[in-house]
Amino acid sequence: MSDNKNMKLKAVLLVVALVALFVGAISYHAISQNSAGKKILYYTCSMHPSVKSDKPGSCPICGMNLEPVYAGDDAMTNAPSSTTNSAAASDSKPTPYPLTTCVVDGMKLGSMGAPYVFVYKGQEVKFCCAGCRPQFDQDPDKYMKIIKDAEAKK
């Protein structure tokens, strides 16, 4: 009976080890494909893009692993981006952001490091962190209305 339990335990451990090895190999392959031939510029936190380091490590604010930013990446999280389709709109200066808080979660700008800034249809938009951008992208009209209402009150 004891030998039967030992065999089952060994079989389970073998399966777990093989699954872990397989997952590790897939992860390594995906990472090396993304970074093949690209130079790492610096490491940053996906939630706190103001955090930059020349070495891998963890974010001093939230403890998350710092992610590499590669030369030639389009997703430079601190770089302002424009989601306008009009060349004329991108040539003109955007309307300044009227709030002192993040339009998505209401946190005071600067409370989590440098605000994440980008331009949407000629309007400067600021978030407390890059993590708020996906929520904005789900319903930009909702958040643009908040910004326009704040601008009208000034």
mmCIF file of C-alpha atoms in Angstrom:
data_model
loop_
_atom_site.group_PDB
_atom_site.id
_atom_site.type_symbol
_atom_site.label_atom_id
_atom_site.label_comp_id
_atom_site.label_asym_id
_atom_site.label_seq_id
_atom_site.Cartn_x
_atom_site.Cartn_y
_atom_site.Cartn_z
ATOM 1 C CA MET A 1 0.000 0.000 0.000
ATOM 2 C CA SER A 2 2.803 2.416 0.922
ATOM 3 C CA ASP A 3 4.646 1.628 -2.320
ATOM 4 C CA ASN A 4 1.480 2.442 -4.280
ATOM 5 C CA LYS A 5 1.217 5.881 -2.581
ATOM 6 C CA ASN A 6 4.892 6.584 -3.265
ATOM 7 C CA MET A 7 4.443 5.731 -6.948
ATOM 8 C CA LYS A 8 1.401 8.013 -7.227
ATOM 9 C CA LEU A 9 3.285 10.823 -5.481
ATOM 10 C CA LYS A 10 6.262 10.393 -7.800
ATOM 11 C CA ALA A 11 3.975 10.407 -10.841
ATOM 12 C CA VAL A 12 2.235 13.597 -9.684
ATOM 13 C CA LEU A 13 5.562 15.302 -8.972
ATOM 14 C CA LEU A 14 6.859 14.275 -12.391
ATOM 15 C CA VAL A 15 3.778 15.729 -14.120
ATOM 16 C CA VAL A 16 4.072 18.984 -12.134
ATOM 17 C CA ALA A 17 7.773 19.258 -12.991
ATOM 18 C CA LEU A 18 7.098 18.653 -16.693
ATOM 19 C CA VAL A 19 4.311 21.247 -16.770
ATOM 20 C CA ALA A 20 6.570 23.794 -15.022
ATOM 21 C CA LEU A 21 9.363 23.067 -17.486
ATOM 22 C CA PHE A 22 6.987 23.433 -20.439
ATOM 23 C CA VAL A 23 5.554 26.750 -19.171
ATOM 24 C CA GLY A 24 9.048 28.071 -18.480
ATOM 25 C CA ALA A 25 10.220 27.153 -21.968
ATOM 26 C CA ILE A 26 7.228 28.867 -23.576
ATOM 27 C CA SER A 27 7.749 32.018 -21.487
ATOM 28 C CA TYR A 28 11.448 32.132 -22.307
ATOM 29 C CA HIS A 29 10.726 31.671 -26.009
ATOM 30 C CA ALA A 30 8.123 34.469 -26.005
ATOM 31 C CA ILE A 31 10.462 36.868 -24.199
ATOM 32 C CA SER A 32 13.401 36.131 -26.458
ATOM 33 C CA GLN A 33 11.223 36.618 -29.562
ATOM 34 C CA ASN A 34 10.062 40.036 -28.339
ATOM 35 C CA SER A 35 13.535 41.219 -27.456
ATOM 36 C CA ALA A 36 15.588 39.552 -30.185
ATOM 37 C CA GLY A 37 18.064 42.077 -31.552
ATOM 38 C CA LYS A 38 16.653 44.986 -29.538
ATOM 39 C CA LYS A 39 18.700 47.022 -27.103
ATOM 40 C CA ILE A 40 17.243 47.594 -23.645
ATOM 41 C CA LEU A 41 17.091 51.339 -23.004
ATOM 42 C CA TYR A 42 15.990 51.100 -19.373
ATOM 43 C CA TYR A 43 13.595 49.273 -17.050
ATOM 44 C CA THR A 44 10.306 50.761 -15.859
ATOM 45 C CA CYS A 45 7.198 49.882 -13.893
ATOM 46 C CA SER A 46 4.047 49.390 -15.958
ATOM 47 C CA MET A 47 2.011 51.084 -13.216
ATOM 48 C CA HIS A 48 4.515 53.862 -12.466
ATOM 49 C CA PRO A 49 6.207 54.916 -15.724
ATOM 50 C CA SER A 50 8.115 57.656 -13.907
ATOM 51 C CA VAL A 51 10.192 54.897 -12.271
ATOM 52 C CA LYS A 52 13.216 54.182 -14.461
ATOM 53 C CA SER A 53 16.244 52.021 -13.740
ATOM 54 C CA ASP A 54 19.262 50.893 -15.718
ATOM 55 C CA LYS A 55 18.989 47.461 -14.055
ATOM 56 C CA PRO A 56 16.143 44.953 -13.629
ATOM 57 C CA GLY A 57 14.533 44.903 -10.219
ATOM 58 C CA SER A 58 11.309 45.857 -8.507
ATOM 59 C CA CYS A 59 9.369 49.113 -8.405
ATOM 60 C CA PRO A 60 10.108 51.084 -5.226
ATOM 61 C CA ILE A 61 6.478 52.264 -5.142
ATOM 62 C CA CYS A 62 4.477 49.053 -5.642
ATOM 63 C CA GLY A 63 7.038 46.238 -5.707
ATOM 64 C CA MET A 64 6.104 44.964 -9.188
ATOM 65 C CA ASN A 65 8.897 43.678 -11.432
ATOM 66 C CA LEU A 66 10.365 46.369 -13.679
ATOM 67 C CA GLU A 67 9.811 45.683 -17.384
ATOM 68 C CA PRO A 68 12.433 46.392 -20.062
ATOM 69 C CA VAL A 69 11.843 49.190 -22.567
ATOM 70 C CA TYR A 70 13.544 48.403 -25.861
ATOM 71 C CA ALA A 71 14.968 50.752 -28.477
ATOM 72 C CA GLY A 72 12.380 51.226 -31.201
ATOM 73 C CA ASP A 73 9.377 50.324 -29.041
ATOM 74 C CA ASP A 74 6.273 52.343 -29.871
ATOM 75 C CA ALA A 75 4.873 51.979 -26.354
ATOM 76 C CA MET A 76 7.195 54.340 -24.521
ATOM 77 C CA THR A 77 4.887 54.912 -21.585
ATOM 78 C CA ASN A 78 6.129 58.391 -20.707
ATOM 79 C CA ALA A 79 6.096 59.681 -24.255
ATOM 80 C CA PRO A 80 2.991 61.633 -25.146
ATOM 81 C CA SER A 81 1.016 60.013 -27.901
ATOM 82 C CA SER A 82 -1.671 61.334 -30.149
ATOM 83 C CA THR A 83 -4.801 59.411 -31.000
ATOM 84 C CA THR A 84 -6.025 61.997 -33.475
ATOM 85 C CA ASN A 85 -6.356 61.221 -37.153
ATOM 86 C CA SER A 86 -5.967 64.820 -38.246
ATOM 87 C CA ALA A 87 -2.524 66.091 -39.176
ATOM 88 C CA ALA A 88 -3.695 69.648 -38.505
ATOM 89 C CA ALA A 89 -4.794 68.734 -34.992
ATOM 90 C CA SER A 90 -1.401 67.224 -34.173
ATOM 91 C CA ASP A 91 0.375 70.385 -35.412
ATOM 92 C CA SER A 92 -1.596 72.687 -33.117
ATOM 93 C CA LYS A 93 -1.073 72.907 -29.381
ATOM 94 C CA PRO A 94 -3.510 70.681 -27.448
ATOM 95 C CA THR A 95 -6.058 72.145 -25.049
ATOM 96 C CA PRO A 96 -4.501 72.070 -21.553
ATOM 97 C CA TYR A 97 -5.825 69.545 -19.052
ATOM 98 C CA PRO A 98 -8.132 71.434 -16.635
ATOM 99 C CA LEU A 99 -8.095 69.061 -13.642
ATOM 100 C CA THR A 100 -5.607 68.473 -10.817
ATOM 101 C CA THR A 101 -6.771 64.867 -10.447
ATOM 102 C CA CYS A 102 -6.777 61.765 -12.635
ATOM 103 C CA VAL A 103 -9.900 61.760 -14.799
ATOM 104 C CA VAL A 104 -10.290 57.982 -14.357
ATOM 105 C CA ASP A 105 -9.825 57.325 -10.635
ATOM 106 C CA GLY A 106 -9.763 60.811 -9.094
ATOM 107 C CA MET A 107 -6.297 60.506 -7.514
ATOM 108 C CA LYS A 108 -4.293 63.711 -7.189
ATOM 109 C CA LEU A 109 -1.880 64.032 -10.103
ATOM 110 C CA GLY A 110 1.692 63.478 -8.969
ATOM 111 C CA SER A 111 0.696 61.278 -6.029
ATOM 112 C CA MET A 112 2.059 58.215 -7.857
ATOM 113 C CA GLY A 113 5.000 59.877 -9.583
ATOM 114 C CA ALA A 114 4.925 61.880 -12.788
ATOM 115 C CA PRO A 115 1.472 61.843 -14.419
ATOM 116 C CA TYR A 116 0.915 59.822 -17.584
ATOM 117 C CA VAL A 117 0.114 62.399 -20.289
ATOM 118 C CA PHE A 118 -1.188 61.990 -23.825
ATOM 119 C CA VAL A 119 -3.327 63.878 -26.347
ATOM 120 C CA TYR A 120 -6.772 62.667 -27.381
ATOM 121 C CA LYS A 121 -8.521 64.543 -30.204
ATOM 122 C CA GLY A 122 -6.628 67.753 -29.466
ATOM 123 C CA GLN A 123 -7.197 67.554 -25.690
ATOM 124 C CA GLU A 124 -4.368 66.930 -23.261
ATOM 125 C CA VAL A 125 -5.342 64.084 -20.898
ATOM 126 C CA LYS A 126 -3.516 63.217 -17.663
ATOM 127 C CA PHE A 127 -3.699 60.083 -15.539
ATOM 128 C CA CYS A 128 -2.135 59.293 -12.167
ATOM 129 C CA CYS A 129 -0.466 56.289 -13.837
ATOM 130 C CA ALA A 130 -0.347 54.382 -17.123
ATOM 131 C CA GLY A 131 -2.650 51.774 -15.585
ATOM 132 C CA CYS A 132 -5.618 54.145 -16.019
ATOM 133 C CA ARG A 133 -5.191 54.380 -19.799
ATOM 134 C CA PRO A 134 -6.943 51.062 -20.643
ATOM 135 C CA GLN A 135 -10.027 52.099 -18.661
ATOM 136 C CA PHE A 136 -10.087 55.448 -20.488
ATOM 137 C CA ASP A 137 -9.762 53.642 -23.832
ATOM 138 C CA GLN A 138 -12.862 51.540 -23.054
ATOM 139 C CA ASP A 139 -15.104 54.633 -22.911
ATOM 140 C CA PRO A 140 -13.207 57.797 -23.913
ATOM 141 C CA ASP A 141 -16.413 59.814 -24.441
ATOM 142 C CA LYS A 142 -17.347 59.361 -20.768
ATOM 143 C CA TYR A 143 -14.015 60.774 -19.583
ATOM 144 C CA MET A 144 -13.824 63.490 -22.240
ATOM 145 C CA LYS A 145 -17.200 64.779 -21.007
ATOM 146 C CA ILE A 146 -15.748 65.087 -17.483
ATOM 147 C CA ILE A 147 -12.785 67.028 -18.880
ATOM 148 C CA LYS A 148 -14.995 69.294 -21.036
ATOM 149 C CA ASP A 149 -17.314 69.986 -18.067
ATOM 150 C CA ALA A 150 -14.310 70.930 -15.908
ATOM 151 C CA GLU A 151 -13.019 73.211 -18.672
ATOM 152 C CA ALA A 152 -16.407 74.939 -18.914
ATOM 153 C CA LYS A 153 -16.377 75.651 -15.158
ATOM 154 C CA LYS A 154 -13.043 77.500 -15.365
#
